[in-house]
C-alpha atoms as one frame of an Amber mdcrd trajectory, in Angstrom:
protein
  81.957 -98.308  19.985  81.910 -94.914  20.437  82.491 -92.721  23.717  82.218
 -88.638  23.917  83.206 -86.768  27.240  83.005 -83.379  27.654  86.916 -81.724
  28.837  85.158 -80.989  32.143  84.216 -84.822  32.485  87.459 -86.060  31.125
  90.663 -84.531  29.744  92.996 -86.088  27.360  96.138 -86.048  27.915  97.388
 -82.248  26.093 100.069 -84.053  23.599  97.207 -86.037  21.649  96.028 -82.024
  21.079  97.839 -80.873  17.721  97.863 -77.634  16.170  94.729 -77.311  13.885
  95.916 -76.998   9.868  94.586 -77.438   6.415  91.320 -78.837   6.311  91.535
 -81.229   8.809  89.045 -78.853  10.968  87.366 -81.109  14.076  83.837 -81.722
  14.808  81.634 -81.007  17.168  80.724 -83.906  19.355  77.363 -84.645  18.007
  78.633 -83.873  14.090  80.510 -87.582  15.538  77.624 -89.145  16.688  75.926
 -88.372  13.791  78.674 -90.100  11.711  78.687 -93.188  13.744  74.640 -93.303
  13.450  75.384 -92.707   9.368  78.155 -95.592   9.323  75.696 -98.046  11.288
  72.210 -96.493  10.170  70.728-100.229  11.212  72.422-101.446  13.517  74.015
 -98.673  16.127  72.299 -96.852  19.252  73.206 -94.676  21.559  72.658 -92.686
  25.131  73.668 -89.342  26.270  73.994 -88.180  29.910  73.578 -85.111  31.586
  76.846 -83.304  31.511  77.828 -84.005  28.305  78.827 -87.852  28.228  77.429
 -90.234  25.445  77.838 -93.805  24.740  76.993 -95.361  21.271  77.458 -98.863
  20.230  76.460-101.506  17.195  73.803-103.750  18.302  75.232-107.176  19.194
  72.655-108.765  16.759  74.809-106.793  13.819  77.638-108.938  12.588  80.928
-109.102  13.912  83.877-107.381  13.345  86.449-108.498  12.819  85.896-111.997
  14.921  85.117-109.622  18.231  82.412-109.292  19.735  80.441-105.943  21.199
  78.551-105.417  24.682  76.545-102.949  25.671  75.117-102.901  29.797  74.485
-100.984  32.913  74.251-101.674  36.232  73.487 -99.709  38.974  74.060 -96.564
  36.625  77.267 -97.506  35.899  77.380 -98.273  31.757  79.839-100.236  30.129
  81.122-100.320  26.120  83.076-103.636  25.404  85.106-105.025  22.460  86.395
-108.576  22.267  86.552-111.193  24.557  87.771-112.438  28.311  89.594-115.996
  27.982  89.245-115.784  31.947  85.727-115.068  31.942  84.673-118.038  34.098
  87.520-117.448  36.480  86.887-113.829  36.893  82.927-114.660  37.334  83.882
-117.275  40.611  86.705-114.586  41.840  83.943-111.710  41.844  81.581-113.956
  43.710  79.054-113.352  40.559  76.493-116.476  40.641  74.403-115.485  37.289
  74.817-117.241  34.639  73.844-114.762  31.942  77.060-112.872  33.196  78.770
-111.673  30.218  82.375-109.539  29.747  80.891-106.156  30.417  79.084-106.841
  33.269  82.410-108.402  34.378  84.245-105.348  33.816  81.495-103.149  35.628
  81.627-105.054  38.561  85.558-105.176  38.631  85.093-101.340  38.640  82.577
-101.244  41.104  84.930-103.611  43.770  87.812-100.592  42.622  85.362 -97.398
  43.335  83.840 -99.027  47.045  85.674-101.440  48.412  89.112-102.089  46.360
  92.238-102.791  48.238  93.638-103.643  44.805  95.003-100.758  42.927  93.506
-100.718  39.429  96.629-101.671  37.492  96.376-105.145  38.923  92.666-105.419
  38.128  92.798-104.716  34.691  95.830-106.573  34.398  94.250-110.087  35.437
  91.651-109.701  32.357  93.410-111.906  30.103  92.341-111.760  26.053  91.862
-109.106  23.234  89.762-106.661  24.839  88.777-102.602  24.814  86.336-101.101
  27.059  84.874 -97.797  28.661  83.462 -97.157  31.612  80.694 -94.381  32.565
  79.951 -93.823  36.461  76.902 -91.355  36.070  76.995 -91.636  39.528  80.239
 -89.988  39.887  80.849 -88.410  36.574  84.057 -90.768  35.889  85.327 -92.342
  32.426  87.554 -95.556  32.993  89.236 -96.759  29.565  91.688 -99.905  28.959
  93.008-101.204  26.025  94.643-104.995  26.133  98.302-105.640  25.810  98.000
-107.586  22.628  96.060-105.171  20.203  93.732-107.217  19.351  90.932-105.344
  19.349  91.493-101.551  17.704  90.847 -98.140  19.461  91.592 -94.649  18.553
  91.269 -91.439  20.503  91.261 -87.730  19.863  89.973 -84.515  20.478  86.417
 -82.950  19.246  86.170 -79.123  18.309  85.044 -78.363  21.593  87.596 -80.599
  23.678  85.566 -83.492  24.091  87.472 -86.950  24.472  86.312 -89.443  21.696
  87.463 -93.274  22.201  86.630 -95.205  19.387  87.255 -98.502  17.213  86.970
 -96.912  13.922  89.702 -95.185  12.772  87.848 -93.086  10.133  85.504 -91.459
  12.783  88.009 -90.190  14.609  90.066 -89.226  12.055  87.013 -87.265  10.700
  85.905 -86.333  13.921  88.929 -84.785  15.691  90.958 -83.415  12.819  95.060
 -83.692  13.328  94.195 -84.335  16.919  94.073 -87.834  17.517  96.144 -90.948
  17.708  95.621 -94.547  18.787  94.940 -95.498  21.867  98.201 -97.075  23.770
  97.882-100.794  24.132  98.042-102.078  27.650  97.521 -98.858  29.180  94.577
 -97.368  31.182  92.657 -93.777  31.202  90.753 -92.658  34.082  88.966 -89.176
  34.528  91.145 -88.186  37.502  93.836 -90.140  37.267  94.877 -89.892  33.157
  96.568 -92.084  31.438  98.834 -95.079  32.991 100.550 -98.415  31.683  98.340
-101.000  33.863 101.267-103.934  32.070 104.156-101.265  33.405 102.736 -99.364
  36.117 105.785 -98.158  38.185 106.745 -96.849  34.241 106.321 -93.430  33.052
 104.565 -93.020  29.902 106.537 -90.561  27.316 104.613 -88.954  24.673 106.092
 -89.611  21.055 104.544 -87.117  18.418 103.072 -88.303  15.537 103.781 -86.988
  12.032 101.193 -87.854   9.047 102.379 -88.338   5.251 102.380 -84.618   4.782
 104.971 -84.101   7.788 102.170 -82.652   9.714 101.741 -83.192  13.520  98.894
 -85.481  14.338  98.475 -86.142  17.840 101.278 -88.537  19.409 101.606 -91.953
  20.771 102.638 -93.099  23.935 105.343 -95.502  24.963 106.290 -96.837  28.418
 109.351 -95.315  29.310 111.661 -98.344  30.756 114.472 -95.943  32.190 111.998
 -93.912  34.444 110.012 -94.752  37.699 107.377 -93.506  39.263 108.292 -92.487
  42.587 105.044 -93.910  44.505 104.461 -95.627  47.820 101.537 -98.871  47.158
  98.084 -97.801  47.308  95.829 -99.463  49.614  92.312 -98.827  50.623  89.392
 -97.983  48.633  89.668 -94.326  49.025  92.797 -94.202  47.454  92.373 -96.748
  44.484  91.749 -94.173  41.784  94.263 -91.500  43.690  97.447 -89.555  41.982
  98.719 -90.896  38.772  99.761 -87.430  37.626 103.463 -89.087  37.871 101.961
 -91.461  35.187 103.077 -89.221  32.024
């Protein structure tokens, strides 16, 4: 898997953005794409969007990785990049009101976003928290322009994100990409948390938490992005969301 979004689509949050030293220079966003297409020259493909959003994946004929499984679907322009499985799947399908059959995880998770962007009165914490498994996805709404990101609470499943020469976001399983991709700036992705385009980053396992930005340090005592944590001694002060206009409204309190 491999998202890019332009810094006027979606911006990371500024702590993963580290000084730029040595030769650890980033890339341009489609140097990246390049170097996914030259890691999986058989198997990967990939689609761009006007305004500067792509979405590349490895065919789910192309053997697994790790034991976890890749989808790739859209619906409704609304695209979807999953990793791993549901363990709730059926569940989830009967919840949703979904009848097909042929149903699979990402449509799943496109439809869970769709019930968030038009007609939620769940607040999205609570949505992605009843997935249940080892899971990593992103969301494009070319519609709308938005990015929606989640990473499970067990790690299962890896993801990494950084930042490309230009200021692009890059989400990505492999590790080496985005370490080759985004120079010092880059770190992995926080389990159990949740990026959206407006709303940034947020703990959906914690969400009344703050999340507190822990820099990262390589072997050469270099900064290299940071981590974050859920911070367990400070709330968000929040009233409850309800309605679908305000679903995807104000975490700015978040970090």
């Amino acid at each position: 898997m491999l998202a890019i979004f332009q810094k006027h689509v979606a911006h990371a949050p500024q702590e993963l953005n580290s000084p730029r030293s040595g030769a650890a220079k980033p890339k341009d966003p489609d140097e990246i794409l390049r170097d996914f297409h030259a890691v999986h020259p058989a198997d990967a493909f990939s689609a761009s969007f006007g305004g500067g959003s792509t979405l590349a994946c490895v065919g789910a004929h192309a053997r697994p990785a790790a034991g976890y499984q890749r989808m790739f679907c859209g619906l409704d322009d609304i695209f979807c990049v999953f990793l791993g499985r549901l363990d709730n799947l059926s569940s989830l399908i009967r919840q949703y009101g979904l009848c097909n059959k042929s149903t699979n995880e990402a449509l799943l998770v496109i439809e869970a976003y769709r019930t968030l962007r038009d007609r939620g009165p769940y607040p999205a914490d609570q949505v992605v928290k009843d997935l249940a498994g080892s899971f990593a996805f992103v969301v494009f709404d070319n519609k709308s322009g938005s990015v929606f990101a989640a990473l499970g609470t067990d790690g299962g499943v890896p993801l990494y994100w950084g930042i490309a020469a230009d200021g692009s976001v890059v989400i990505c399983e492999d590790r080496d990409i985005v370490k080759r991709g985004c120079g010092k700036s880059y770190a992995p992705f926080p389990v159990g948390c949740m990026f959206h385009s407006e709303g940034g980053l947020k703990s959906f396992e914690h969400p009344m938490n703050r999340l507190k930005a822990m820099p990262r340090v390589d072997s050469e005592g270099v900064m290299c992005g940071a981590t974050f944590k859920v911070d367990t001694f400070t709330k968000i002060n929040s009233m409850p969301r309800v309605g679908s206009s305000t679903n995807w409204a104000v975490w700015d309190d978040a970090v």
